[in-house]
CSV table of C-alpha atoms in Angstrom, one decimal:
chain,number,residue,atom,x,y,z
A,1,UNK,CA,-1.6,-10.0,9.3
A,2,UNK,CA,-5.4,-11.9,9.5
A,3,UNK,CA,-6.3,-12.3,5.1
A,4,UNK,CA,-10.0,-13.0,4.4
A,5,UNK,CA,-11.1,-13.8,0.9
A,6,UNK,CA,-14.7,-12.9,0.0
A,7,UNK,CA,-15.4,-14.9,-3.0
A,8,UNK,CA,-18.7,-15.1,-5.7
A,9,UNK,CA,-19.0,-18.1,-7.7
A,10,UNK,CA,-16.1,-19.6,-10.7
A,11,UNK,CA,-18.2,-22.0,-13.2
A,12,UNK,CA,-14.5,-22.9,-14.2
A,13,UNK,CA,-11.5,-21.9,-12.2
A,14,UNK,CA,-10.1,-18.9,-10.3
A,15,UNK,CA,-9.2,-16.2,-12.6
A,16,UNK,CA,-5.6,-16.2,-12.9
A,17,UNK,CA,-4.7,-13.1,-11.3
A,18,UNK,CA,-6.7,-14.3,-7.9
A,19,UNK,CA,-5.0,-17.3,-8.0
A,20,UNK,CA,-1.5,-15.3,-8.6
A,21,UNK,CA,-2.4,-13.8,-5.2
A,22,UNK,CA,-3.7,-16.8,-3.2
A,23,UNK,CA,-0.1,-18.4,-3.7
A,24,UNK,CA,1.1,-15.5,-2.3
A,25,UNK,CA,-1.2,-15.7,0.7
A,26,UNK,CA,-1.6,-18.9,1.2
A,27,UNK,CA,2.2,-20.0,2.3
A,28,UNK,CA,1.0,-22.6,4.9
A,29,UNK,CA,-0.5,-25.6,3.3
A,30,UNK,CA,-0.5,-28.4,6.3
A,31,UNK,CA,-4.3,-28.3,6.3
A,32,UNK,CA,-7.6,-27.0,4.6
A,33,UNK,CA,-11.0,-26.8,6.9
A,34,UNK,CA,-14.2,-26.8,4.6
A,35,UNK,CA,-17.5,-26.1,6.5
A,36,UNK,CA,-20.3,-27.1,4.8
A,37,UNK,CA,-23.1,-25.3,4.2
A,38,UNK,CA,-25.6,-28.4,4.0
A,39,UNK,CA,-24.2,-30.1,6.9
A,40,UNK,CA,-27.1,-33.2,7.3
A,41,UNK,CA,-25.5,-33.7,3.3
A,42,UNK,CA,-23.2,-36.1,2.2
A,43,UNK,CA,-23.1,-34.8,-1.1
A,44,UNK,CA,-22.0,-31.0,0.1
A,45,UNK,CA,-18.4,-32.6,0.1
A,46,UNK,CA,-16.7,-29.2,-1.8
A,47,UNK,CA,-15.4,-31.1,-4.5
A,48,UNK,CA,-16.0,-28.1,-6.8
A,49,UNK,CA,-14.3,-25.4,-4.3
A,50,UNK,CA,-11.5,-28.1,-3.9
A,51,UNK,CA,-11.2,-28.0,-7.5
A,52,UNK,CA,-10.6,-24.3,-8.1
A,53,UNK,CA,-7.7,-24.5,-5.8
A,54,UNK,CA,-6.0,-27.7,-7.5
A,55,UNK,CA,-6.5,-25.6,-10.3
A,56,UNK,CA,-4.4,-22.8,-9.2
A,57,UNK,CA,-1.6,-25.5,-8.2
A,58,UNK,CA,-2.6,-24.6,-4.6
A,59,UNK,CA,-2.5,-28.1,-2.6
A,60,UNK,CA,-2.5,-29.2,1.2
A,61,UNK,CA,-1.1,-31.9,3.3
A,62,UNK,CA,-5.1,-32.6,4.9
A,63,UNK,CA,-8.1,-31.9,3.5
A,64,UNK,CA,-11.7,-32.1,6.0
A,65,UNK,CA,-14.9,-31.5,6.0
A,66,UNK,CA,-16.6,-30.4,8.9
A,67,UNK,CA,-20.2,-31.1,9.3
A,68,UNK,CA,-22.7,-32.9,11.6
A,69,UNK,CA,-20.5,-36.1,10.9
A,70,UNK,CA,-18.0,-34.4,13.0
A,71,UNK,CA,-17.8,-34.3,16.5
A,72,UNK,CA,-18.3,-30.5,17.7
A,73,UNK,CA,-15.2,-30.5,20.0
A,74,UNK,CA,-13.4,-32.1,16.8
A,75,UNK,CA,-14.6,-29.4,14.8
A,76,UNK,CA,-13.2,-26.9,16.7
A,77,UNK,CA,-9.9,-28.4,17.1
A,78,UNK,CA,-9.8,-29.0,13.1
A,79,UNK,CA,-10.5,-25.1,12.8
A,80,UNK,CA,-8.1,-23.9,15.5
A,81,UNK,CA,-5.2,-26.5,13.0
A,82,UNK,CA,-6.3,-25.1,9.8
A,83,UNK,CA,-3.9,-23.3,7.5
A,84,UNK,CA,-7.1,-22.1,5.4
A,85,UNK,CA,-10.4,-22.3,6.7
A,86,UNK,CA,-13.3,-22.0,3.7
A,87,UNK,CA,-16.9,-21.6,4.1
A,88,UNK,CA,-18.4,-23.7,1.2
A,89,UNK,CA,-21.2,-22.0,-0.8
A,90,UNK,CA,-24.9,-23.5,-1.0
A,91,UNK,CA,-27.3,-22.4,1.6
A,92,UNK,CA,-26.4,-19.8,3.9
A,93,UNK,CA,-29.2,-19.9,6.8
A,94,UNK,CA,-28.1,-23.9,7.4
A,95,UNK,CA,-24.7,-22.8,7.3
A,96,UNK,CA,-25.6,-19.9,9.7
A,97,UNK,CA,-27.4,-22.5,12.1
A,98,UNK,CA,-24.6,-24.5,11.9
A,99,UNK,CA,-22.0,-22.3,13.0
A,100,UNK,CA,-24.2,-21.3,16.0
A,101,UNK,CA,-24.5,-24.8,17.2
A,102,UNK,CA,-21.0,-25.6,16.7
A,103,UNK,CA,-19.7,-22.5,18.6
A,104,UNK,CA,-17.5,-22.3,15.2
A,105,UNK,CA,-17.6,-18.3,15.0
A,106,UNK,CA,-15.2,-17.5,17.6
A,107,UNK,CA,-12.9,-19.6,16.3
A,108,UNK,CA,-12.4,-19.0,13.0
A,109,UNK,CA,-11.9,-15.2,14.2
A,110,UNK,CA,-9.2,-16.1,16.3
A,111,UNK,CA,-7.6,-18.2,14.0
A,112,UNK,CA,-4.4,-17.1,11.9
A,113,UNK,CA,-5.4,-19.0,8.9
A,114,UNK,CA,-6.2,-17.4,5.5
A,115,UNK,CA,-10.7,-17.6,5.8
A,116,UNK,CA,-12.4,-17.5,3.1
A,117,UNK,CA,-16.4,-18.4,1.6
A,118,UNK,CA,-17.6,-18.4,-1.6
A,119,UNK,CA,-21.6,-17.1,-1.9
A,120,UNK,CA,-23.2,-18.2,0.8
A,121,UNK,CA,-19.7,-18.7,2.7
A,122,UNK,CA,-18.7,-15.1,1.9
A,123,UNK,CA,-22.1,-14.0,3.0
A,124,UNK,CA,-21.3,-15.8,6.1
A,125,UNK,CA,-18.3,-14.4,7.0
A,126,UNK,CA,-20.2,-11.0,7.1
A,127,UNK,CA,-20.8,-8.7,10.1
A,128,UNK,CA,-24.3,-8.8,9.4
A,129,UNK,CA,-26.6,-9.8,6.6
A,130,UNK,CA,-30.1,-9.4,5.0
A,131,UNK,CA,-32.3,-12.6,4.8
A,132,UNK,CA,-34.9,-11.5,2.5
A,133,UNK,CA,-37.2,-13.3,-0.3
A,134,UNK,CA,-36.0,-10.8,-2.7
A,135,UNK,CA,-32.5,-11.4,-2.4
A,136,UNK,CA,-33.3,-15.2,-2.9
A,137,UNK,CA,-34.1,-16.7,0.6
A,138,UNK,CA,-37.2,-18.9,0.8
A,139,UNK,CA,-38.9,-17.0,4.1
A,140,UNK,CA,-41.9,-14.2,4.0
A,141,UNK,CA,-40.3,-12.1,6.5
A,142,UNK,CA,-37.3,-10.2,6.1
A,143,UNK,CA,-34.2,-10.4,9.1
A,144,UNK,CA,-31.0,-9.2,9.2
A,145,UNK,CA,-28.2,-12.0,10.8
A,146,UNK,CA,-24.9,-11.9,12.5
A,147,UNK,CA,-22.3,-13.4,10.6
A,148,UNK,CA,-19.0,-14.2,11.9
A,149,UNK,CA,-17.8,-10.7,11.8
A,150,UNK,CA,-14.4,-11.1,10.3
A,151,UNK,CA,-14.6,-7.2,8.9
A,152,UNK,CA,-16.8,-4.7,9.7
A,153,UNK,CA,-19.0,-4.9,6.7
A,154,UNK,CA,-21.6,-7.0,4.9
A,155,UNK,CA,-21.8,-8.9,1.7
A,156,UNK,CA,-24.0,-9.9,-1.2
A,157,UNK,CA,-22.5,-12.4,-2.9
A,158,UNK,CA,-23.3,-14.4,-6.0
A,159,UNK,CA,-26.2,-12.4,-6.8
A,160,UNK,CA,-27.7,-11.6,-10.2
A,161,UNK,CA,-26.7,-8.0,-10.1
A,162,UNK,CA,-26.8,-6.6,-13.6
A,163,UNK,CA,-30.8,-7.8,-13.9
A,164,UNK,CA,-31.6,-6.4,-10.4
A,165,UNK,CA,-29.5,-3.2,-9.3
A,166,UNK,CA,-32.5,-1.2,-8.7
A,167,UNK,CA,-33.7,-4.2,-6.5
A,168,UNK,CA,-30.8,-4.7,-4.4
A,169,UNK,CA,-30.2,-0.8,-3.6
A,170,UNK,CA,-34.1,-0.5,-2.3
A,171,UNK,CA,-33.6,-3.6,-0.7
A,172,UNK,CA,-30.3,-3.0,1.4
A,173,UNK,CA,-30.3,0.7,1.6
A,174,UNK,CA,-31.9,0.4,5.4
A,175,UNK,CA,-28.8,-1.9,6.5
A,176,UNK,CA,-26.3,0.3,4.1
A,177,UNK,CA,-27.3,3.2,6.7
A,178,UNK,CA,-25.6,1.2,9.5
A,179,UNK,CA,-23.0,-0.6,7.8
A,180,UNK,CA,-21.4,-0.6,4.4
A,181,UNK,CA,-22.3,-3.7,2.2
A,182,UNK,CA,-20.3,-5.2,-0.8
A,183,UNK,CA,-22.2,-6.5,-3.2
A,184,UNK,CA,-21.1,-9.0,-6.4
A,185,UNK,CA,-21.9,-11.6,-8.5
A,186,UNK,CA,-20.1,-14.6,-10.4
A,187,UNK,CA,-16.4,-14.8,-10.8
A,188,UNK,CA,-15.5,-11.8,-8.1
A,189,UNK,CA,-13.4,-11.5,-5.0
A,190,UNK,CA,-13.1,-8.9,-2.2
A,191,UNK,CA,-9.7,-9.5,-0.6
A,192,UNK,CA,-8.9,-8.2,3.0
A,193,UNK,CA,-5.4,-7.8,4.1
A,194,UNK,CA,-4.8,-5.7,7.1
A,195,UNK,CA,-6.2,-2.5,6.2
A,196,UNK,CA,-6.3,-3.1,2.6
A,197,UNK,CA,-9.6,-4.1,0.7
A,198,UNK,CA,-8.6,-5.5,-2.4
A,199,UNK,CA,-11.3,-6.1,-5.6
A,200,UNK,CA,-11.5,-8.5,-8.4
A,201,UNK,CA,-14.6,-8.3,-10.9
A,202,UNK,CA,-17.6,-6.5,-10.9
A,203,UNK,CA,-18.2,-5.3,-6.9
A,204,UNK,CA,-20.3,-2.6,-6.0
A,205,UNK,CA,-20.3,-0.7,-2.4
A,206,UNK,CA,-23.5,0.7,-0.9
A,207,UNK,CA,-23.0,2.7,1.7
A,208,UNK,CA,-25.8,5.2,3.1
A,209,UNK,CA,-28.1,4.1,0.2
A,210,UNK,CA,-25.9,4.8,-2.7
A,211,UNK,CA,-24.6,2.3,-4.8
A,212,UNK,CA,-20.9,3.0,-6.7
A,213,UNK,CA,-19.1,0.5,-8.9
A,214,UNK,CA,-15.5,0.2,-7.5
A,215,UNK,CA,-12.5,-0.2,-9.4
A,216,UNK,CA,-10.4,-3.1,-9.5
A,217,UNK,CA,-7.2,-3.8,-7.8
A,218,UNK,CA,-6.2,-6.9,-8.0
């Protein structure tokens, strides 16, 4: 049963009820894959995403980074090995790039490991997803990506939601006609086991222009 963790942001650690269910997912621990999302960065190592798991007593036997240091063939092979694949956060277009030069996506949805991204990792992990200045990209004309395509639905992570719902409903209601979009800020999680969509925190689904807060599960 594939398990894909859509994560926001955690200033501290994982809230201990997510971390309750990560040890319960995450039962193979030989080796964790971290793809950056800055990968021409030295300093995108995910020390801080690496930290939240120590935190929750969830260690591995390998830990890499895969970026342009690594070899593409190697970076394939790491993913295909990997007991938990994680997208780091930071910026998601480079990460997006990335992937597609890599020839990373197919991979990581064949894999069996637990996958999971925090912000722009999560966003990655999307079917499809809105680049747009008002959701915080640095471009003048709005595009809609292809993300890995793990589930059949998109996501706005890490996004200053409270201050901006009117914002973010005008802004993806065109793409929440096509395809339903989970939206969430800081310290959330969308978990997706089989057939079961899991929530932790405040997320909101739009779907055909509405927007609904949804209750939490985990």
């Amino acid at each position: 049963m594939k398990t894909h963790y859509y994560l926001g942001w955690f200033d501290n650690f994982f809230p201990d009820n997510l971390g309750r269910v990560l040890q319960e997912d995450i039962t193979d621990r030989k080796s964790l894959a971290m793809i950056s999302s800055n990968p021409l960065s030295y300093e995108d190592d995910g020390a801080t995403e690496r930290s939240w798991f120590d935190q929750a007593g969830i260690t591995c036997d390998e830990y890499h980074l895969i970026n342009y240091c690594v070899q593409k063939e190697d970076a394939q092979t790491l993913i295909q090995n990997a007991s938990v694949i994680f997208l780091l956060g930071g910026n998601t277009l480079k990460q997006n790039g990335f992937l597609m030069e890599y020839e990373l996506s197919d991979s990581i949805k064949k894999s069996r490991a637990v996958v999971m991204g925090a912000s722009a990792g999560a966003i990655s992990m999307s079917a499809k997803w809105l680049c747009s200045k008002n959701l915080g990209y640095k471009v003048e004309i709005s595009s809609v990506y292809d993300g890995i395509g793990l589930d059949d639905f998109s996501v706005l992570s890490h996004f200053d939601l409270e201050n901006n719902i009117e914002l973010v409903q005008d802004e993806l209601s065109p793409l929440s006609e096509e395809i339903n979009i989970y939206a969430s800020n800081k310290d959330c999680a969308i978990r997706v086991k089989g057939d079961i969509i899991d929530i932790l925190g405040n997320v909101y689904l739009i779907s055909h222009s509405k927007i609904q807060k949804l209750d939490e599960t985990i």
